[in-house]
Amino acid sequence: MSALVTAAQKEGQLNVIALPPNWCNYGPAPSGGAATDFMIDAFKAKYPGIVVNSANPNGSSQQEVDAINQLSGTSRAPDVVDVGLKVAVSNTSVFAPYQVATWSDIPDSLKEPTGLWFSDYGGFMAIGYDSAKVPGGTISAVSDLLGPGFRSKVALAGDPTQSNQALNGVLMASVANGGSLDDVSKGVAFFHSLKKAGNFVPVIGTSATVKAGQTPVLFQWDYNSLTHVSDVPTWKVFVPAEATVFGSYAQAINKNAPHPAAARLWEEFVYSDAGQNIYLKGACRPVRQTAMKTSGTINQAAVAALPAVTGTPLYPTQAQQVAAGTYVSANWAAAIA
């Protein structure tokens, strides 16, 4: 580690991409926020002299890989990416194998055996909504969204042909409408019905669109949806009991990273107790959660504050994520045309 720290500080730069400030407490910290509660600031504080360059913070998983390919050979190429499993599994040719010191704490099903990618955190797909702008002030089922009171109100937080978050929103809708983790077609059909009813908003939902009231109902990970409460006090988060779909993201290192030592040092920090607890403080479930509970290093207050889940969790496999992505890529444009 001491040699890695020295090499990374000599490089003096780290390029990250598609890390929204309020996503899992990546940061940087807001005014008045504690640096130790936000990943980027905490990393810089622990390793002085390394400038973190954060590009395209609202980018999709696919755009992260596109940037690796488009900027290859330049100093601006991403050193590390944080992508959905479908994108991780499908793009191993651009990643470098690496195993962090806490590698054994990561379940085998959530990592590529040689370290080409490895999961870092996850959460449950949810429907966030402004309770002041929906019929009856509540949503109790995914099917509610087809009602006339939801005209021009329902959005996805991304393009499901590129965004892992949006893809899992379609997958959740499928499970809730008679589909399964093996059959995302019912989800595509559901959004087709939303479009025909005039309820689907064809814009990507973000913090800005939620604050402006443009997307008062938004399919999003539970941890991301919770962040809107600060802008919209009447915002609520609903995880359907009949479609409790879990999804995780994965870290990977660009095999041609312009700052290879800093890239590996970043991963060591992300998977340390400090890094994993930062995810927890952002309402994300860290991949080392079980091991940290056993060792007593987990932040108990942050665990207690995680969103409630009442249904039986469903865990899409790598193959199911890839198959869902393939189907959605082939059929999405026609469904919402």
Coordinates of N, CA and C in Angstrom, one line a residue, residues 147-243:
G147 N -53.5 5.2 -14.5 CA -54.7 6.0 -14.3 C -54.7 7.4 -14.9
P148 N -55.8 8.0 -15.1 CA -55.9 9.3 -15.7 C -55.3 10.4 -14.9
G149 N -55.2 10.2 -13.6 CA -54.6 11.2 -12.7 C -53.1 11.3 -12.8
F150 N -52.4 10.4 -13.7 CA -51.0 10.5 -13.8 C -50.6 11.0 -15.2
R151 N -51.4 11.7 -15.9 CA -51.1 12.2 -17.2 C -49.9 13.1 -17.1
S152 N -48.9 12.9 -18.0 CA -47.7 13.7 -18.1 C -46.9 13.8 -16.8
K153 N -46.9 12.6 -16.1 CA -46.2 12.7 -14.8 C -45.1 11.6 -14.5
V154 N -45.1 10.5 -15.3 CA -44.3 9.4 -15.0 C -43.0 9.4 -15.9
A155 N -41.9 9.3 -15.3 CA -40.6 9.3 -16.0 C -39.6 8.2 -15.5
L156 N -38.6 8.0 -16.3 CA -37.5 7.1 -16.0 C -36.3 8.0 -15.7
A157 N -35.3 7.6 -14.9 CA -34.1 8.3 -14.6 C -33.0 7.9 -15.6
G158 N -33.3 7.9 -16.9 CA -32.3 7.5 -17.9 C -33.0 6.8 -19.1
D159 N -32.1 6.6 -20.1 CA -32.5 5.8 -21.3 C -32.2 4.4 -21.0
P160 N -33.2 3.5 -21.0 CA -33.0 2.1 -20.6 C -32.1 1.3 -21.5
T161 N -31.9 1.9 -22.7 CA -30.9 1.2 -23.6 C -29.5 1.5 -23.3
Q162 N -29.3 2.5 -22.4 CA -27.9 2.9 -21.9 C -27.7 2.9 -20.4
S163 N -28.8 3.2 -19.7 CA -28.7 3.4 -18.3 C -29.1 2.2 -17.5
N164 N -28.3 1.7 -16.6 CA -28.6 0.5 -15.8 C -29.8 0.8 -14.9
Q165 N -29.9 2.1 -14.3 CA -31.0 2.4 -13.4 C -32.3 2.4 -14.2
A166 N -32.3 2.9 -15.4 CA -33.6 2.9 -16.2 C -33.9 1.5 -16.6
L167 N -33.0 0.7 -17.0 CA -33.2 -0.7 -17.4 C -33.9 -1.5 -16.3
N168 N -33.4 -1.3 -15.1 CA -34.0 -2.0 -13.9 C -35.4 -1.4 -13.6
G169 N -35.6 -0.2 -13.9 CA -37.0 0.3 -13.8 C -38.0 -0.4 -14.7
V170 N -37.5 -0.7 -15.9 CA -38.4 -1.5 -16.8 C -38.5 -2.9 -16.4
L171 N -37.4 -3.5 -15.8 CA -37.5 -4.8 -15.3 C -38.4 -4.9 -14.1
M172 N -38.4 -3.9 -13.2 CA -39.4 -3.9 -12.1 C -40.8 -3.9 -12.6
A173 N -41.1 -3.0 -13.6 CA -42.4 -2.9 -14.1 C -42.9 -4.2 -14.8
S174 N -41.9 -4.9 -15.3 CA -42.3 -6.2 -15.9 C -42.7 -7.2 -14.9
V175 N -41.9 -7.3 -13.8 CA -42.2 -8.3 -12.7 C -43.6 -7.9 -12.1
A176 N -43.9 -6.6 -12.0 CA -45.1 -6.2 -11.4 C -46.3 -6.4 -12.3
N177 N -46.1 -6.7 -13.6 CA -47.2 -6.9 -14.6 C -47.2 -8.3 -15.2
G178 N -46.8 -9.3 -14.4 CA -46.9 -10.6 -14.9 C -45.6 -11.2 -15.6
G179 N -44.6 -10.3 -15.7 CA -43.3 -10.8 -16.3 C -42.5 -11.4 -15.2
S180 N -41.2 -11.5 -15.5 CA -40.3 -12.1 -14.5 C -38.9 -11.5 -14.8
L181 N -37.9 -12.0 -14.0 CA -36.5 -11.5 -14.2 C -36.0 -12.1 -15.6
D182 N -36.7 -13.1 -16.1 CA -36.3 -13.7 -17.4 C -37.1 -13.1 -18.5
D183 N -38.1 -12.3 -18.2 CA -39.0 -11.8 -19.2 C -39.3 -10.3 -19.0
V184 N -38.5 -9.4 -19.6 CA -38.7 -8.0 -19.4 C -39.7 -7.4 -20.4
S185 N -40.3 -8.3 -21.3 CA -41.2 -7.8 -22.3 C -42.4 -7.1 -21.7
K186 N -42.9 -7.6 -20.6 CA -44.1 -7.0 -19.9 C -43.8 -5.6 -19.4
G187 N -42.6 -5.3 -19.1 CA -42.2 -4.0 -18.7 C -42.2 -3.0 -19.9
V188 N -41.6 -3.5 -21.0 CA -41.7 -2.7 -22.2 C -43.1 -2.4 -22.6
A189 N -43.9 -3.4 -22.5 CA -45.4 -3.2 -22.9 C -46.0 -2.3 -21.9
F190 N -45.7 -2.3 -20.6 CA -46.2 -1.4 -19.7 C -45.9 0.1 -20.0
F191 N -44.7 0.3 -20.4 CA -44.3 1.7 -20.7 C -44.9 2.1 -22.1
H192 N -45.2 1.2 -22.9 CA -45.9 1.5 -24.2 C -47.3 1.9 -23.8
S193 N -48.0 1.2 -22.8 CA -49.3 1.6 -22.4 C -49.3 3.0 -21.7
L194 N -48.2 3.3 -20.9 CA -48.1 4.6 -20.3 C -48.0 5.7 -21.4
K195 N -47.3 5.4 -22.4 CA -47.1 6.4 -23.5 C -48.4 6.6 -24.2
K196 N -49.2 5.5 -24.5 CA -50.5 5.7 -25.2 C -51.5 6.4 -24.3
A197 N -51.4 6.2 -23.0 CA -52.3 7.0 -22.1 C -51.9 8.4 -21.9
G198 N -50.7 8.8 -22.4 CA -50.3 10.2 -22.2 C -49.6 10.4 -20.8
N199 N -49.3 9.3 -20.1 CA -48.7 9.4 -18.8 C -47.2 9.5 -18.7
F200 N -46.6 9.0 -19.8 CA -45.1 8.9 -19.8 C -44.5 10.2 -20.2
V201 N -43.6 10.7 -19.4 CA -42.9 11.9 -19.7 C -41.5 11.6 -20.4
P202 N -41.3 11.9 -21.7 CA -40.2 11.5 -22.4 C -38.9 12.3 -22.2
V203 N -38.6 12.6 -20.9 CA -37.4 13.2 -20.5 C -36.7 12.4 -19.4
I204 N -35.4 12.6 -19.3 CA -34.7 11.9 -18.3 C -34.9 12.6 -17.0
G205 N -35.4 11.9 -16.0 CA -35.6 12.5 -14.7 C -34.3 12.7 -13.9
T206 N -34.2 13.9 -13.3 CA -33.0 14.2 -12.6 C -33.5 15.0 -11.3
S207 N -32.5 15.4 -10.5 CA -32.8 16.2 -9.3 C -33.5 17.5 -9.8
A208 N -33.0 18.1 -10.9 CA -33.5 19.3 -11.4 C -35.0 19.2 -11.9
T209 N -35.3 18.1 -12.6 CA -36.6 17.9 -13.1 C -37.6 17.6 -12.0
V210 N -37.2 17.0 -11.0 CA -38.0 16.7 -9.8 C -38.3 18.0 -9.1
K211 N -37.3 18.8 -8.8 CA -37.4 20.1 -8.1 C -38.3 21.0 -8.9
A212 N -38.3 21.0 -10.3 CA -39.1 21.8 -11.1 C -40.5 21.3 -11.2
G213 N -40.8 20.1 -10.8 CA -42.1 19.5 -10.9 C -42.4 18.9 -12.3
Q214 N -41.3 18.8 -13.1 CA -41.5 18.2 -14.4 C -41.7 16.7 -14.4
T215 N -41.1 16.0 -13.4 CA -41.2 14.6 -13.3 C -41.7 14.2 -11.9
P216 N -42.9 14.4 -11.6 CA -43.4 14.2 -10.2 C -43.5 12.7 -9.8
V217 N -43.4 11.8 -10.8 CA -43.3 10.4 -10.5 C -42.1 9.8 -11.3
L218 N -41.2 9.2 -10.5 CA -39.9 8.8 -11.2 C -39.4 7.4 -10.7
F219 N -39.2 6.5 -11.7 CA -38.6 5.2 -11.4 C -37.1 5.5 -11.1
Q220 N -36.6 5.0 -10.0 CA -35.3 5.3 -9.6 C -34.9 4.4 -8.4
W221 N -33.5 4.2 -8.3 CA -33.1 3.4 -7.1 C -33.6 4.1 -5.8
D222 N -33.9 3.3 -4.8 CA -34.4 3.9 -3.6 C -33.5 4.9 -3.0
Y223 N -32.2 4.6 -3.0 CA -31.2 5.6 -2.4 C -31.1 6.9 -3.1
N224 N -31.3 6.9 -4.5 CA -31.3 8.1 -5.2 C -32.7 8.9 -5.0
S225 N -33.7 8.1 -4.9 CA -35.0 8.8 -4.8 C -35.1 9.5 -3.4
L226 N -34.5 8.9 -2.4 CA -34.6 9.6 -1.1 C -34.0 11.0 -1.1
T227 N -33.0 11.2 -2.0 CA -32.3 12.5 -2.0 C -33.3 13.7 -2.3
H228 N -34.4 13.4 -3.0 CA -35.3 14.5 -3.5 C -36.1 15.1 -2.3
V229 N -36.1 14.4 -1.2 CA -36.9 15.0 -0.1 C -36.4 16.3 0.4
S230 N -35.1 16.6 0.2 CA -34.6 17.9 0.6 C -35.1 19.0 -0.3
D231 N -35.5 18.7 -1.6 CA -36.0 19.7 -2.5 C -37.5 19.7 -2.5
V232 N -38.1 18.5 -2.3 CA -39.6 18.4 -2.3 C -40.0 17.7 -1.0
P233 N -40.4 18.4 0.0 CA -40.7 17.8 1.3 C -41.9 16.8 1.2
T234 N -42.7 16.9 0.2 CA -43.8 16.0 0.0 C -43.5 14.7 -0.8
W235 N -42.2 14.6 -1.0 CA -41.7 13.4 -1.8 C -41.7 12.1 -1.0
K236 N -42.2 11.1 -1.6 CA -42.3 9.7 -0.9 C -41.6 8.7 -1.8
V237 N -41.2 7.6 -1.2 CA -40.5 6.5 -1.9 C -41.3 5.2 -1.7
F238 N -41.6 4.6 -2.8 CA -42.4 3.3 -2.8 C -41.6 2.2 -3.4
V239 N -41.4 1.1 -2.7 CA -40.7 -0.1 -3.2 C -41.8 -1.2 -3.3
P240 N -42.3 -1.5 -4.5 CA -43.4 -2.5 -4.6 C -43.1 -3.8 -4.0
A241 N -44.0 -4.3 -3.1 CA -43.8 -5.6 -2.4 C -43.8 -6.7 -3.5
E242 N -44.6 -6.5 -4.5 CA -44.7 -7.6 -5.6 C -43.6 -7.6 -6.6
A243 N -42.8 -6.6 -6.5 CA -41.7 -6.4 -7.5 C -40.5 -5.8 -6.8

